[in-house]
Short mmCIF file of C-alpha atoms and ligand atoms in Angstrom, two decimals:
data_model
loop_
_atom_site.label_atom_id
_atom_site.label_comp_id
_atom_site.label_asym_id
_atom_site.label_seq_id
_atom_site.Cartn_x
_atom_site.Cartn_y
_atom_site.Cartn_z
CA UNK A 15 7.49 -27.94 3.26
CA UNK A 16 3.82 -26.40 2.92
CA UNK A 17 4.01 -23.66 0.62
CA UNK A 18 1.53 -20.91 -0.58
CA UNK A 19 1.00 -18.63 -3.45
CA UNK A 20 0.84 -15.01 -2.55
CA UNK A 21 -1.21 -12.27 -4.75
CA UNK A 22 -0.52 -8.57 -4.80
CA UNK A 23 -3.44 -6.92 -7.04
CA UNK A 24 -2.11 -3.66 -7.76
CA UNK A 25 -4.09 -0.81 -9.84
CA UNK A 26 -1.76 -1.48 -12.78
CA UNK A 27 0.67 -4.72 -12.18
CA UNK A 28 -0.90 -8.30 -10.73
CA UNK A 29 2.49 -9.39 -8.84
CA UNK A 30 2.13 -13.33 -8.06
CA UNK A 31 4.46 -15.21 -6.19
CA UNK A 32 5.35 -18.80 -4.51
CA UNK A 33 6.48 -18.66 -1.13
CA UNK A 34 8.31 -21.52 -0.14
CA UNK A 35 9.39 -21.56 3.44
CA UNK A 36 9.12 -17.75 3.74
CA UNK A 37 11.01 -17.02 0.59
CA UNK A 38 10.02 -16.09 -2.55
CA UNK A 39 10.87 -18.99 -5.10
CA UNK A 40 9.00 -17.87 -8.15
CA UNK A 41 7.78 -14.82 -9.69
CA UNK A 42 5.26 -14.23 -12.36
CA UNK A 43 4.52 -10.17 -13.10
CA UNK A 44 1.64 -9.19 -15.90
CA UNK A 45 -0.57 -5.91 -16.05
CA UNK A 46 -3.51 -5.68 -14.55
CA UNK A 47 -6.77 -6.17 -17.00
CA UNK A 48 -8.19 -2.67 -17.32
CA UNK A 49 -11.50 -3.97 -18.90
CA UNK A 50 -13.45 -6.54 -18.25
CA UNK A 51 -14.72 -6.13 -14.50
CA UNK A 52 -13.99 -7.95 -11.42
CA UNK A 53 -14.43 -11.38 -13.43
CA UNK A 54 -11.45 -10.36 -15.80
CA UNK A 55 -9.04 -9.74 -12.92
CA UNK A 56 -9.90 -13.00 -10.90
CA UNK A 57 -9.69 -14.93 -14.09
CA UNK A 58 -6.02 -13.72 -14.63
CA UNK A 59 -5.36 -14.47 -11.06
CA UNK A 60 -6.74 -18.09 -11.73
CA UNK A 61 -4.40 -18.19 -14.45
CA UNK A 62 -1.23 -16.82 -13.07
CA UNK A 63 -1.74 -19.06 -9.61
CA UNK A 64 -2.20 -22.37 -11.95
CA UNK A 65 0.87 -21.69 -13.76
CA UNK A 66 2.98 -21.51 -10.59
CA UNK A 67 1.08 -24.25 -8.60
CA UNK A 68 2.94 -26.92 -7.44
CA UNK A 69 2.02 -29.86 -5.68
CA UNK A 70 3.46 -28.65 -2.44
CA UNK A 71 0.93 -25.46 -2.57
CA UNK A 72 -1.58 -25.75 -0.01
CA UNK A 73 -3.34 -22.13 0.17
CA UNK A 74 -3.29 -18.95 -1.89
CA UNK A 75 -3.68 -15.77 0.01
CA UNK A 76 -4.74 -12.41 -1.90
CA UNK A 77 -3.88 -8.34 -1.03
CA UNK A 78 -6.68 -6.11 -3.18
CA UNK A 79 -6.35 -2.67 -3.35
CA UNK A 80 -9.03 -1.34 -0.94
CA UNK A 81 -11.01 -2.63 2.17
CA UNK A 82 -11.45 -6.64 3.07
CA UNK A 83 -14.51 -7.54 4.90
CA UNK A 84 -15.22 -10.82 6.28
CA UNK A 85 -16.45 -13.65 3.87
CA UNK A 86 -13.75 -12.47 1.80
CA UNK A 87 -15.24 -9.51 0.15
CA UNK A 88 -12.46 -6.65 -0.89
CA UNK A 89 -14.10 -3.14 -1.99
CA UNK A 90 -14.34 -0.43 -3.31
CA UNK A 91 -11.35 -0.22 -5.04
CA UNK A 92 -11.39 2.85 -7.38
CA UNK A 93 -8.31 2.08 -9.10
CA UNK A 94 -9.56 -1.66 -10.05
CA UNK A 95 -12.03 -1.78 -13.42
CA UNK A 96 -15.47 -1.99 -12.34
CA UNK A 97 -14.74 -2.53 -8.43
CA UNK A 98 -16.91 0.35 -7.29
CA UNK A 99 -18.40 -1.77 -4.90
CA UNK A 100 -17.95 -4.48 -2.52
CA UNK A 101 -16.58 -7.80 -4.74
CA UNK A 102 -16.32 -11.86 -3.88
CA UNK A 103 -12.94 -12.77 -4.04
CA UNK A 104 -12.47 -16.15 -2.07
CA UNK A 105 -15.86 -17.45 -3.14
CA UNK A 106 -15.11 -17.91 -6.56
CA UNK A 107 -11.36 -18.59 -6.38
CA UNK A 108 -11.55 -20.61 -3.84
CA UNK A 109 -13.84 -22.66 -6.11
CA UNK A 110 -11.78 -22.41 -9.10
CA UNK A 111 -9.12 -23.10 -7.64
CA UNK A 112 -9.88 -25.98 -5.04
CA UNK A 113 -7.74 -24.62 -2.07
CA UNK A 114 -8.03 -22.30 0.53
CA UNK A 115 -7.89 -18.51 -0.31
CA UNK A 116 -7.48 -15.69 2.20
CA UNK A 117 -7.95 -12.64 0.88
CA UNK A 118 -7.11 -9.11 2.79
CA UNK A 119 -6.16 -5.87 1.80
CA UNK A 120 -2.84 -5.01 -0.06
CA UNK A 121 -1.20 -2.87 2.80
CA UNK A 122 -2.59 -5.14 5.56
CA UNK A 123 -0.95 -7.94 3.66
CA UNK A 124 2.78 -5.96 3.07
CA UNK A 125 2.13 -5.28 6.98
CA UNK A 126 2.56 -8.79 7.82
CA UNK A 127 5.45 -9.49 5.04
CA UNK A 128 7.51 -6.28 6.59
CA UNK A 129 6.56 -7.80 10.26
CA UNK A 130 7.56 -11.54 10.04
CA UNK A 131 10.18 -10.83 7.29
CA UNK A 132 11.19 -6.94 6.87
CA UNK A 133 11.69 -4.09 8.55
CA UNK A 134 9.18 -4.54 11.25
CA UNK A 135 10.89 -8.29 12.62
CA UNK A 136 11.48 -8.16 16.66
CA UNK A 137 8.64 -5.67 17.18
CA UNK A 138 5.14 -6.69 18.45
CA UNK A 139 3.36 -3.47 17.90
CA UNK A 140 4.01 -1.77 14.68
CA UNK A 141 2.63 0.48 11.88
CA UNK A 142 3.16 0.28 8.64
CA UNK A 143 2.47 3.23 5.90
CA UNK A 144 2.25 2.86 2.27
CA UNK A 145 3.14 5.49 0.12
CA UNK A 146 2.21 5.26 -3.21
CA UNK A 147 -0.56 6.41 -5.46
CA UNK A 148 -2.72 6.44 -2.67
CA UNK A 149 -1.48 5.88 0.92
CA UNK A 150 -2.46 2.57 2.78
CA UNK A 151 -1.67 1.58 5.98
CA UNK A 152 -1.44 -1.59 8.33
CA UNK A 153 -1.57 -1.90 11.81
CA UNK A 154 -0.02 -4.71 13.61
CA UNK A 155 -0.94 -4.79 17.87
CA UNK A 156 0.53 -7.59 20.03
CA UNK A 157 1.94 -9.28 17.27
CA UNK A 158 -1.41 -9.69 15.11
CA UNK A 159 -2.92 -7.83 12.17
CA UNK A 160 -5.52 -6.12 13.21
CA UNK A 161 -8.56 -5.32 10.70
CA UNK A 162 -11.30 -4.26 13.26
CA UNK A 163 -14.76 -4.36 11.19
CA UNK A 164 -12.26 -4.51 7.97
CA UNK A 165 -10.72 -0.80 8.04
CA UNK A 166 -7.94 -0.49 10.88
CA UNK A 167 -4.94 0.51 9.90
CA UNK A 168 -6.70 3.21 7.18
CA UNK A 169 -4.03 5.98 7.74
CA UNK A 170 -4.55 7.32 4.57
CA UNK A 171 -8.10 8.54 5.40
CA UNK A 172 -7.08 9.94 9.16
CA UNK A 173 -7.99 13.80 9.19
CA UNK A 174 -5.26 15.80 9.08
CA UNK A 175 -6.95 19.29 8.32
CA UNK A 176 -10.49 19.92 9.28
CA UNK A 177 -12.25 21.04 5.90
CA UNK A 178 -8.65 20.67 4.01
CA UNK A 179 -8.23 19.73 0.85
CA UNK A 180 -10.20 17.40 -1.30
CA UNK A 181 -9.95 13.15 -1.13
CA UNK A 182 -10.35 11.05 -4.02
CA UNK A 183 -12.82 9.16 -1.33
CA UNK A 184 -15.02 12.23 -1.56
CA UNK A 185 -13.74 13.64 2.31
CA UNK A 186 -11.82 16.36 3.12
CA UNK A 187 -8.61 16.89 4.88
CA UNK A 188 -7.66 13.25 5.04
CA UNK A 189 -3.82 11.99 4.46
CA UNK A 190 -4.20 11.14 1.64
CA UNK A 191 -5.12 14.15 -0.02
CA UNK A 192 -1.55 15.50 0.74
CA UNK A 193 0.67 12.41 0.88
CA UNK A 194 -0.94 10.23 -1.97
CA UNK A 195 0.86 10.50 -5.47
CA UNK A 196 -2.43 10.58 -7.35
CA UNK A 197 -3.32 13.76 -5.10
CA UNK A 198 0.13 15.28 -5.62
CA UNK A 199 -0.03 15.29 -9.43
CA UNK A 200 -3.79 16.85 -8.52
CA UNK A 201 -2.34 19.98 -6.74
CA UNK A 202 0.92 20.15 -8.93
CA UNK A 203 -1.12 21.32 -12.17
CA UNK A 204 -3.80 23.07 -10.42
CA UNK A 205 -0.64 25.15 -8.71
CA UNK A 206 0.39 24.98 -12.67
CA UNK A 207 -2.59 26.11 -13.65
CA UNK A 208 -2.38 28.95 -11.73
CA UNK A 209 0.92 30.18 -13.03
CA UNK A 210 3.47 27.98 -11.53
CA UNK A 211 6.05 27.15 -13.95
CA UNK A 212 7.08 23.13 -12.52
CA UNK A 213 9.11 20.61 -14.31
CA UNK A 214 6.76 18.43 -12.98
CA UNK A 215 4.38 19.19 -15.85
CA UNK A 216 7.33 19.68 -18.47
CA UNK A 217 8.29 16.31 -17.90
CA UNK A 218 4.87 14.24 -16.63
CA UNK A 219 2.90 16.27 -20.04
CA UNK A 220 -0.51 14.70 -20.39
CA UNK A 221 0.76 11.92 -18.77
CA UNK A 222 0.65 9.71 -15.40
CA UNK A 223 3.09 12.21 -13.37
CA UNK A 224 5.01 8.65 -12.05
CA UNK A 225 7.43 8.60 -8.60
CA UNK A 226 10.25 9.25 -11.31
CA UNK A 227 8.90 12.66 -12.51
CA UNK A 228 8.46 13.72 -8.87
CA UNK A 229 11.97 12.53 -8.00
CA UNK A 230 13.54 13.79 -11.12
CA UNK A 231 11.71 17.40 -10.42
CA UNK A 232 13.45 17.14 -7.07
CA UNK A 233 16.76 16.70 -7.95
CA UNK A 234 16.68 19.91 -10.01
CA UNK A 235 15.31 22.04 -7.16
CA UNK A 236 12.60 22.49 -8.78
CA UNK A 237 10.21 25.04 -6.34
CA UNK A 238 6.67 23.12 -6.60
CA UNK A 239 7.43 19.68 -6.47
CA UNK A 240 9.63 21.07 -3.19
CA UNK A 241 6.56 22.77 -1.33
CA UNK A 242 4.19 19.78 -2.77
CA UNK A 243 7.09 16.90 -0.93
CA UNK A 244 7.37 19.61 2.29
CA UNK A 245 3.43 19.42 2.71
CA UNK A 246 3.60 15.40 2.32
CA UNK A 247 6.00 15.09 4.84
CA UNK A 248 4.50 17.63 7.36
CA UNK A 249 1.11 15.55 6.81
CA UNK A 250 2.77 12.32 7.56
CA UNK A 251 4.14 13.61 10.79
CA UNK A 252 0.86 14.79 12.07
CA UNK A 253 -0.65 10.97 10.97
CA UNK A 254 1.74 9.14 12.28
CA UNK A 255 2.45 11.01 15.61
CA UNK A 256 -1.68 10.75 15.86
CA UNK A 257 -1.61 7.87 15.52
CA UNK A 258 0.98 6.85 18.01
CA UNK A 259 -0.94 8.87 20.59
CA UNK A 260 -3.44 6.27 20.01
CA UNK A 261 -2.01 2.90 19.90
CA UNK A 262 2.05 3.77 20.71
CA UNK A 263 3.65 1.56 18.51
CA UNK A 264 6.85 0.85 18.85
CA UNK A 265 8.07 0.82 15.10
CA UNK A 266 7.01 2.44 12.02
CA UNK A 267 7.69 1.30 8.45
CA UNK A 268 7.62 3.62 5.62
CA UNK A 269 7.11 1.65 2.12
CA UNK A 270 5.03 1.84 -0.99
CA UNK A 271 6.16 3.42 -4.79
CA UNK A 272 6.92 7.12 -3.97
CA UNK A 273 8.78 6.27 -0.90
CA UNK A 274 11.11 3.42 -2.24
CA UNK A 275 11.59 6.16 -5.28
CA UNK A 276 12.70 8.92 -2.89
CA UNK A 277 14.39 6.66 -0.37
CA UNK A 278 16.00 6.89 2.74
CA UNK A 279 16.05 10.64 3.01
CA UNK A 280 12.29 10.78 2.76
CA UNK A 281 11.57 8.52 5.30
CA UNK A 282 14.48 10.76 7.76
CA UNK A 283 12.14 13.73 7.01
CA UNK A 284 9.02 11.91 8.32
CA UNK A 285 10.59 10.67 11.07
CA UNK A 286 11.51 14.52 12.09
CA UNK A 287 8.01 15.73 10.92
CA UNK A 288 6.93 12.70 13.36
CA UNK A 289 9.49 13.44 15.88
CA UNK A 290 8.14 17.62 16.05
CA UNK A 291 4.57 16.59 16.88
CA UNK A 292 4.86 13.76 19.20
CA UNK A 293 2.90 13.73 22.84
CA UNK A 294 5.30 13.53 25.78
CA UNK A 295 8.30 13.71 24.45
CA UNK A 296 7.61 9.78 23.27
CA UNK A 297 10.56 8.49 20.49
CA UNK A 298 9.52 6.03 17.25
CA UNK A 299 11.56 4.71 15.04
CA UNK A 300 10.68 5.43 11.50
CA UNK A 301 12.25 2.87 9.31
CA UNK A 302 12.39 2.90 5.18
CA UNK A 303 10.19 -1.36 4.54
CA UNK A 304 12.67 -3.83 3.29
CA UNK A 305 11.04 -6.67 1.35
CA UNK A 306 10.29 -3.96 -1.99
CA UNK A 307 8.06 -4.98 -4.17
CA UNK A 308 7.44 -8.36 -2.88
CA UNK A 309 5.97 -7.74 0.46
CA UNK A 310 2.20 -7.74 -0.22
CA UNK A 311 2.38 -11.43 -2.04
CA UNK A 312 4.97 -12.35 0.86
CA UNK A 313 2.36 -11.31 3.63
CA UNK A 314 -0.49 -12.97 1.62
CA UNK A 315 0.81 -15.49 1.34
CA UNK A 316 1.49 -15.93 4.71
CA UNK A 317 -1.62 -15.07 6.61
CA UNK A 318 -2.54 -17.63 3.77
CA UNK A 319 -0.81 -20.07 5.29
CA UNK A 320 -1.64 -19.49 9.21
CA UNK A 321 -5.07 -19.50 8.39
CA UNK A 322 -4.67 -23.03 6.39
CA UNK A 323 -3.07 -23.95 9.70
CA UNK A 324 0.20 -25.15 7.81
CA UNK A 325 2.69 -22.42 8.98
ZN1 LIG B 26 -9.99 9.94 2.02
#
């Protein structure tokens, strides 16, 4: 059986897998070089693909945190060292590496693992939403990914609030800015700041204030992380209702760090949020994703695959 190695470049963990017959056999996990540049991090994933190559391998497909243009460029990706721009991936792996390389962005790629193999199977026009530091998104229509020019599916950066608050990609009112983890922590100690007392900050301290801390605050009722989850899931609903105005899909999957860590009842909140602002009395399904951490090497290394014409 063709198989492929699938690549999830994440802001902190490089997840690398080998997909044998649309199943993950092998699993290698290592932290993401924080110094070093681009050339670090495609020199790891050089590394970590060698090590679980086997003869049977035939393509290696990559998910990068931020846009993929054609020609295989992915960027920028503010949460990657150095990757403030646009960056070569499939040149120079697929040179290193003497096989094919696809290379896409992360959500696009968990898209197509949660559509063949999760949550999304038996559906030909989905959406799926990522919900994690940031929030991604991936847009499947008549059974295909689509990427437009290399930035469909960008839910995360869909206006929710004209003027609103402030995106880490420099516009206001976007998803993101509500929804995103990274954001979150950003409003929970300016609202601390201010004179909020919020275990969020007792327990986060000068730290990275991780899915944990949020659902820990949670779970003791605490009063800001409550109003700072409300406003997440009221943003949510508008995206995702606007965005079935636009392209009615008939599924939507709800994935990504901070919604796996809050689970099922999260994603029951956003599907009432959704359910309160959709046109015509429409219904959508919104489902928790399935395939957990593995999805964006899964979908790599899929789309790897197809596009090696081996599937
Ligand atoms: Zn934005």
């Amino acid at each position: 059986v063709p198989s492929a190695i699938g690549v999830d470049l994440g802001g902190t963990k490089l997840l690398i897998a080998r997909v044998v017959d649309g199943v993950v056999d092998e699993v290698a996990k290592q932290d993401t070089p924080s110094s070093g540049g681009p050339a670090a991090i495609l020199d790891a994933i050089r590394l970590g693909v060698d090590r679980l190559r086997t003869p049977d391998v035939v393509a290696v497909g990559v998910g990068a945190p931020g846009p993929g243009w054609p020609g295989g460029l992915v960027g920028p990706a503010p949460n990657l060292d150095g990757w403030d721009r646009r960056v070569e991936v499939e040149a120079p792996l697929r040179e290193a590496l003497r096989l094919p390389v696809s290379v896409l962005n992360d959500v696009n790629a968990a898209a197509v693992g949660e559509h063949r193999l999760g949550a999304g199977a038996g559906v030909d026009d989905l959406l799926v939403v990522w919900v994690g530091t940031g929030v991604g998104g991936g847009l499947v229509l008549d059974g295909a990914l689509r990427t437009g020019r290399g930035l469909a599916g960008e839910l995360g950066h869909m206006v929710i609030e004209a003027g609103g608050r402030l995106c880490g990609c420099g516009g206001r009112g976007h998803l993101e800015a509500y929804a995103g983890r990274a954001a979150m922590e950003r409003e929970a100690r300016r609202r601390h700041e201010a004179g909020r007392a919020t275990k969020l900050v007792e327990l986060a301290g000068a730290k990275r204030m991780k899915s944990s801390v949020f659902a820990k605050a949670l779970a003791t009722g605490d009063e800001v992380a409550g109003e700072l989850l409300g406003e997440a899931v009221e943003a949510l609903g508008v995206a995702i209702a606007s965005a079935a105005a636009l392209v009615d899909v008939q599924r939507v999957v709800v994935g990504g760090g901070l919604a796996d860590r809050l689970g099922p009842q999260l994603v029951e909140r956003i599907e009432r949020a959704t359910a309160a602002q959709l046109f015509a009395g429409l219904e959508l399904e919104v489902v928790p994703a399935r395939l957990g951490d593995d999805a964006g090497a899964l979908g790599a290394a899929l789309v790897a695959l197809d596009a090696a014409g081996a599937h």
